[in-house]
mmCIF file of C-alpha atoms in Angstrom:
data_model
loop_
_atom_site.group_PDB
_atom_site.id
_atom_site.type_symbol
_atom_site.label_atom_id
_atom_site.label_comp_id
_atom_site.label_asym_id
_atom_site.label_seq_id
_atom_site.Cartn_x
_atom_site.Cartn_y
_atom_site.Cartn_z
ATOM 1 C CA UNK A 227 -10.308 -12.439 -8.133
ATOM 2 C CA UNK A 228 -6.829 -11.247 -7.129
ATOM 3 C CA UNK A 229 -6.869 -12.404 -3.515
ATOM 4 C CA UNK A 230 -3.788 -12.207 -1.323
ATOM 5 C CA UNK A 231 -3.761 -14.202 1.891
ATOM 6 C CA UNK A 232 -1.457 -13.204 4.737
ATOM 7 C CA UNK A 233 -0.876 -15.214 7.905
ATOM 8 C CA UNK A 234 -0.823 -14.930 10.790
ATOM 9 C CA UNK A 235 -3.011 -11.877 11.367
ATOM 10 C CA UNK A 236 -1.703 -11.293 14.863
ATOM 11 C CA UNK A 237 1.377 -12.402 16.755
ATOM 12 C CA UNK A 238 2.321 -11.727 20.356
ATOM 13 C CA UNK A 239 5.633 -13.155 21.475
ATOM 14 C CA UNK A 240 8.594 -12.658 23.725
ATOM 15 C CA UNK A 241 11.679 -10.678 22.854
ATOM 16 C CA UNK A 242 14.270 -12.804 21.051
ATOM 17 C CA UNK A 243 11.735 -14.931 19.203
ATOM 18 C CA UNK A 244 11.816 -15.229 15.425
ATOM 19 C CA UNK A 245 8.502 -14.730 13.672
ATOM 20 C CA UNK A 246 7.574 -15.928 10.195
ATOM 21 C CA UNK A 247 4.845 -14.249 8.140
ATOM 22 C CA UNK A 248 3.447 -15.816 4.972
ATOM 23 C CA UNK A 249 1.985 -14.055 1.978
ATOM 24 C CA UNK A 250 0.181 -16.045 -0.708
ATOM 25 C CA UNK A 251 -1.480 -15.035 -3.944
ATOM 26 C CA UNK A 252 -4.458 -17.375 -4.143
ATOM 27 C CA UNK A 253 -5.752 -17.001 -7.671
ATOM 28 C CA UNK A 254 -2.957 -15.444 -9.675
ATOM 29 C CA UNK A 255 0.771 -15.736 -10.143
ATOM 30 C CA UNK A 256 2.647 -12.932 -8.452
ATOM 31 C CA UNK A 257 5.797 -11.950 -10.277
ATOM 32 C CA UNK A 258 6.587 -9.432 -7.583
ATOM 33 C CA UNK A 259 5.665 -9.172 -3.925
ATOM 34 C CA UNK A 260 6.268 -6.232 -1.648
ATOM 35 C CA UNK A 261 6.656 -6.093 2.107
ATOM 36 C CA UNK A 262 5.598 -2.958 3.963
ATOM 37 C CA UNK A 263 5.692 -1.796 7.520
ATOM 38 C CA UNK A 264 3.107 0.632 8.840
ATOM 39 C CA UNK A 265 3.234 2.549 12.104
ATOM 40 C CA UNK A 266 0.043 4.006 13.617
ATOM 41 C CA UNK A 267 -1.347 6.936 11.653
ATOM 42 C CA UNK A 268 1.468 6.736 9.130
ATOM 43 C CA UNK A 269 1.842 5.702 5.542
ATOM 44 C CA UNK A 270 3.081 2.407 4.174
ATOM 45 C CA UNK A 271 6.847 2.160 4.328
ATOM 46 C CA UNK A 272 8.345 -0.184 1.763
ATOM 47 C CA UNK A 273 10.802 -2.600 3.327
ATOM 48 C CA UNK A 274 11.715 -4.817 0.391
ATOM 49 C CA UNK A 275 10.740 -5.976 -3.068
ATOM 50 C CA UNK A 276 10.659 -9.692 -3.652
ATOM 51 C CA UNK A 277 10.832 -11.411 -7.042
ATOM 52 C CA UNK A 278 10.352 -15.127 -7.439
ATOM 53 C CA UNK A 279 13.598 -17.053 -7.582
ATOM 54 C CA UNK A 280 15.881 -14.131 -6.839
ATOM 55 C CA UNK A 281 17.153 -12.287 -3.812
ATOM 56 C CA UNK A 282 14.964 -9.589 -2.365
ATOM 57 C CA UNK A 283 15.862 -5.951 -2.854
ATOM 58 C CA UNK A 284 15.853 -4.113 0.454
ATOM 59 C CA UNK A 285 15.178 -0.416 0.957
ATOM 60 C CA UNK A 286 17.799 1.757 2.532
ATOM 61 C CA UNK A 287 17.909 1.344 6.281
ATOM 62 C CA UNK A 288 16.227 -2.075 6.330
ATOM 63 C CA UNK A 289 18.498 -4.782 7.709
ATOM 64 C CA UNK A 290 18.450 -7.810 5.435
ATOM 65 C CA UNK A 291 19.766 -10.078 8.180
ATOM 66 C CA UNK A 292 16.995 -8.921 10.477
ATOM 67 C CA UNK A 293 14.162 -9.235 7.982
ATOM 68 C CA UNK A 294 14.698 -12.381 5.936
ATOM 69 C CA UNK A 295 12.608 -12.650 2.791
ATOM 70 C CA UNK A 296 12.109 -15.777 0.751
ATOM 71 C CA UNK A 297 10.101 -15.888 -2.480
ATOM 72 C CA UNK A 298 10.219 -19.565 -3.335
ATOM 73 C CA UNK A 299 7.354 -19.687 -5.819
ATOM 74 C CA UNK A 300 5.096 -17.444 -7.874
ATOM 75 C CA UNK A 301 2.444 -17.655 -5.166
ATOM 76 C CA UNK A 302 4.352 -17.517 -1.887
ATOM 77 C CA UNK A 303 6.680 -15.084 -0.171
ATOM 78 C CA UNK A 304 7.691 -15.193 3.481
ATOM 79 C CA UNK A 305 9.088 -12.569 5.825
ATOM 80 C CA UNK A 306 10.945 -13.748 8.916
ATOM 81 C CA UNK A 307 11.654 -11.216 11.637
ATOM 82 C CA UNK A 308 14.686 -12.712 13.337
ATOM 83 C CA UNK A 309 15.338 -12.275 17.058
ATOM 84 C CA UNK A 310 12.490 -9.781 17.334
ATOM 85 C CA UNK A 311 12.651 -6.963 19.872
ATOM 86 C CA UNK A 312 9.971 -4.537 21.084
ATOM 87 C CA UNK A 313 11.024 -1.932 18.509
ATOM 88 C CA UNK A 314 10.054 -4.413 15.781
ATOM 89 C CA UNK A 315 6.440 -4.262 16.924
ATOM 90 C CA UNK A 316 4.405 -2.938 14.027
ATOM 91 C CA UNK A 317 1.820 -3.725 11.361
ATOM 92 C CA UNK A 318 3.411 -5.642 8.483
ATOM 93 C CA UNK A 319 1.567 -5.862 5.154
ATOM 94 C CA UNK A 320 2.447 -7.711 1.999
ATOM 95 C CA UNK A 321 1.214 -7.033 -1.489
ATOM 96 C CA UNK A 322 1.460 -8.858 -4.786
ATOM 97 C CA UNK A 323 1.408 -7.847 -8.427
ATOM 98 C CA UNK A 324 0.455 -10.070 -11.322
ATOM 99 C CA UNK A 325 2.132 -10.320 -14.688
ATOM 100 C CA UNK A 326 1.934 -7.470 -17.177
ATOM 101 C CA UNK A 327 2.531 -3.738 -17.153
ATOM 102 C CA UNK A 328 0.751 -1.310 -14.853
ATOM 103 C CA UNK A 329 -0.858 -3.938 -12.698
ATOM 104 C CA UNK A 330 -2.406 -2.900 -9.359
ATOM 105 C CA UNK A 331 -1.071 -4.125 -6.068
ATOM 106 C CA UNK A 332 -3.286 -6.482 -4.095
ATOM 107 C CA UNK A 333 -2.727 -6.368 -0.364
ATOM 108 C CA UNK A 334 -2.874 -9.028 2.300
ATOM 109 C CA UNK A 335 -4.790 -8.379 5.529
ATOM 110 C CA UNK A 336 -1.616 -7.527 7.396
ATOM 111 C CA UNK A 337 0.054 -8.963 10.481
ATOM 112 C CA UNK A 338 0.066 -7.099 13.751
ATOM 113 C CA UNK A 339 3.277 -8.023 15.518
ATOM 114 C CA UNK A 340 3.663 -7.287 19.223
ATOM 115 C CA UNK A 341 6.960 -8.121 20.915
ATOM 116 C CA UNK A 342 6.878 -8.137 24.711
ATOM 117 C CA UNK B 13 13.510 7.635 -7.255
ATOM 118 C CA UNK B 14 9.898 8.686 -6.993
ATOM 119 C CA UNK B 15 8.767 11.332 -4.522
ATOM 120 C CA UNK B 16 5.032 11.525 -3.865
ATOM 121 C CA UNK B 17 3.435 14.343 -1.904
ATOM 122 C CA UNK B 18 -0.184 14.161 -0.773
ATOM 123 C CA UNK B 19 -2.434 16.939 0.508
ATOM 124 C CA UNK B 20 -4.290 17.583 2.697
ATOM 125 C CA UNK B 21 -3.310 15.355 5.599
ATOM 126 C CA UNK B 22 -6.785 15.620 7.105
ATOM 127 C CA UNK B 23 -10.096 16.521 5.528
ATOM 128 C CA UNK B 24 -13.418 17.012 7.273
ATOM 129 C CA UNK B 25 -16.511 17.264 5.131
ATOM 130 C CA UNK B 26 -20.224 17.425 5.716
ATOM 131 C CA UNK B 27 -22.176 14.453 4.449
ATOM 132 C CA UNK B 28 -23.249 15.083 0.881
ATOM 133 C CA UNK B 29 -20.386 17.464 0.118
ATOM 134 C CA UNK B 30 -17.431 16.651 -2.139
ATOM 135 C CA UNK B 31 -13.897 15.759 -1.092
ATOM 136 C CA UNK B 32 -10.761 16.287 -3.147
ATOM 137 C CA UNK B 33 -7.304 14.923 -2.409
ATOM 138 C CA UNK B 34 -4.286 15.845 -4.499
ATOM 139 C CA UNK B 35 -0.967 14.125 -5.080
ATOM 140 C CA UNK B 36 2.114 15.265 -6.913
ATOM 141 C CA UNK B 37 4.883 13.015 -8.161
ATOM 142 C CA UNK B 38 8.387 13.573 -9.439
ATOM 143 C CA UNK B 39 9.225 10.739 -11.845
ATOM 144 C CA UNK B 40 8.014 11.704 -15.309
ATOM 145 C CA UNK B 41 8.258 8.045 -16.374
ATOM 146 C CA UNK B 42 5.478 7.041 -13.961
ATOM 147 C CA UNK B 43 2.448 5.913 -15.941
ATOM 148 C CA UNK B 44 0.070 4.264 -13.490
ATOM 149 C CA UNK B 45 -1.576 5.909 -10.489
ATOM 150 C CA UNK B 46 -3.733 3.994 -7.993
ATOM 151 C CA UNK B 47 -5.734 5.261 -5.037
ATOM 152 C CA UNK B 48 -6.279 3.146 -1.932
ATOM 153 C CA UNK B 49 -8.740 3.381 0.948
ATOM 154 C CA UNK B 50 -7.657 2.005 4.299
ATOM 155 C CA UNK B 51 -9.951 1.596 7.261
ATOM 156 C CA UNK B 52 -8.476 1.312 10.724
ATOM 157 C CA UNK B 53 -6.580 -1.934 11.199
ATOM 158 C CA UNK B 54 -7.430 -3.227 7.747
ATOM 159 C CA UNK B 55 -5.701 -3.683 4.423
ATOM 160 C CA UNK B 56 -5.486 -0.896 1.861
ATOM 161 C CA UNK B 57 -8.120 -1.476 -0.819
ATOM 162 C CA UNK B 58 -7.798 -0.272 -4.374
ATOM 163 C CA UNK B 59 -10.709 2.056 -5.122
ATOM 164 C CA UNK B 60 -9.712 3.495 -8.473
ATOM 165 C CA UNK B 61 -6.672 3.783 -10.696
ATOM 166 C CA UNK B 62 -5.690 5.647 -13.835
ATOM 167 C CA UNK B 63 -3.153 5.028 -16.544
ATOM 168 C CA UNK B 64 -1.280 7.813 -18.241
ATOM 169 C CA UNK B 65 -3.040 7.498 -21.565
ATOM 170 C CA UNK B 66 -6.209 9.081 -20.125
ATOM 171 C CA UNK B 67 -6.855 12.263 -18.215
ATOM 172 C CA UNK B 68 -9.881 11.241 -16.180
ATOM 173 C CA UNK B 69 -11.642 8.133 -14.961
ATOM 174 C CA UNK B 70 -14.891 7.851 -13.078
ATOM 175 C CA UNK B 71 -16.554 5.075 -11.115
ATOM 176 C CA UNK B 72 -19.888 6.097 -9.604
ATOM 177 C CA UNK B 73 -19.115 8.670 -6.874
ATOM 178 C CA UNK B 74 -15.351 8.393 -7.269
ATOM 179 C CA UNK B 75 -13.223 9.978 -9.964
ATOM 180 C CA UNK B 76 -9.532 10.470 -10.581
ATOM 181 C CA UNK B 77 -7.969 13.153 -12.763
ATOM 182 C CA UNK B 78 -4.419 13.158 -14.068
ATOM 183 C CA UNK B 79 -2.303 16.043 -15.325
ATOM 184 C CA UNK B 80 0.897 14.541 -16.673
ATOM 185 C CA UNK B 81 2.387 17.881 -17.621
ATOM 186 C CA UNK B 82 2.075 19.206 -14.099
ATOM 187 C CA UNK B 83 2.731 15.767 -12.594
ATOM 188 C CA UNK B 84 -0.247 15.661 -10.321
ATOM 189 C CA UNK B 85 -3.346 13.534 -9.936
ATOM 190 C CA UNK B 86 -6.390 13.983 -7.757
ATOM 191 C CA UNK B 87 -9.104 11.879 -6.160
ATOM 192 C CA UNK B 88 -12.623 13.278 -6.162
ATOM 193 C CA UNK B 89 -15.396 11.858 -4.011
ATOM 194 C CA UNK B 90 -18.853 13.310 -4.584
ATOM 195 C CA UNK B 91 -21.936 13.043 -2.380
ATOM 196 C CA UNK B 92 -19.835 11.854 0.519
ATOM 197 C CA UNK B 93 -21.308 9.398 3.008
ATOM 198 C CA UNK B 94 -20.195 8.435 6.544
ATOM 199 C CA UNK B 95 -18.814 5.147 5.210
ATOM 200 C CA UNK B 96 -16.355 7.137 3.107
ATOM 201 C CA UNK B 97 -14.539 8.013 6.342
ATOM 202 C CA UNK B 98 -11.094 6.381 6.147
ATOM 203 C CA UNK B 99 -7.490 7.098 5.266
ATOM 204 C CA UNK B 100 -6.810 7.469 1.556
ATOM 205 C CA UNK B 101 -3.412 6.895 -0.037
ATOM 206 C CA UNK B 102 -2.168 7.721 -3.491
ATOM 207 C CA UNK B 103 0.778 5.897 -5.043
ATOM 208 C CA UNK B 104 3.052 6.187 -8.038
ATOM 209 C CA UNK B 105 5.463 3.639 -9.483
ATOM 210 C CA UNK B 106 9.126 4.058 -10.117
ATOM 211 C CA UNK B 107 11.731 1.442 -10.956
ATOM 212 C CA UNK B 108 9.431 -1.461 -10.273
ATOM 213 C CA UNK B 109 8.140 -0.363 -6.885
ATOM 214 C CA UNK B 110 5.494 1.990 -5.538
ATOM 215 C CA UNK B 111 5.950 5.127 -3.492
ATOM 216 C CA UNK B 112 2.959 5.999 -1.350
ATOM 217 C CA UNK B 113 1.746 9.400 -0.298
ATOM 218 C CA UNK B 114 1.550 10.225 3.397
ATOM 219 C CA UNK B 115 -2.191 9.626 3.456
ATOM 220 C CA UNK B 116 -5.300 11.747 4.009
ATOM 221 C CA UNK B 117 -7.620 11.145 6.934
ATOM 222 C CA UNK B 118 -11.122 11.840 5.643
ATOM 223 C CA UNK B 119 -13.897 12.348 8.166
ATOM 224 C CA UNK B 120 -17.457 12.651 6.902
ATOM 225 C CA UNK B 121 -19.801 14.091 9.489
ATOM 226 C CA UNK B 122 -23.545 13.419 9.275
#
């Protein structure tokens, strides 16, 4: 159980393109979803926390107009990288937590974004 | 907010030996501590976790110990095998989100 599906797994596109990444919890209801960015050989850097039906909470230094997050249902959150530039190239990973205290995070497979 | 420090950053062990990774945290309210294993290019996978009402938890070759007074928790891998080679991350919660350690690159040599 506790499967999180993330799509697409890989995106290569031109500078200026907007890219949408989907994160779905397949067999549980996710009260909270997290979006992370990971550079090579580095740890997971939290970008934002997303709760269903409310605005996402962004970490310091993360531009909310650049990284649009929508959490429309208890099973789906989306991250849109608007007008992407080469410096936005990275590995983006979502995770989801079910209801209840002290629940583990379940991660998606990640999306490798390459902006040319 | 939470501050998590993880050591060592790299760890080389001979196959069959034990590996220990330690994390310290700052938020005394934290009460749940997971450990993740991440292979290159793949998702982090939960390998073991511990809640603050216990001091130790074991699952086959993997164990986690927690010292709430000292605010540190450790991952122990016994009888290491080449497939244990990966990056391991600890995490601690604070204010509804998780802070991850910097990661430990574990290399198990045959």
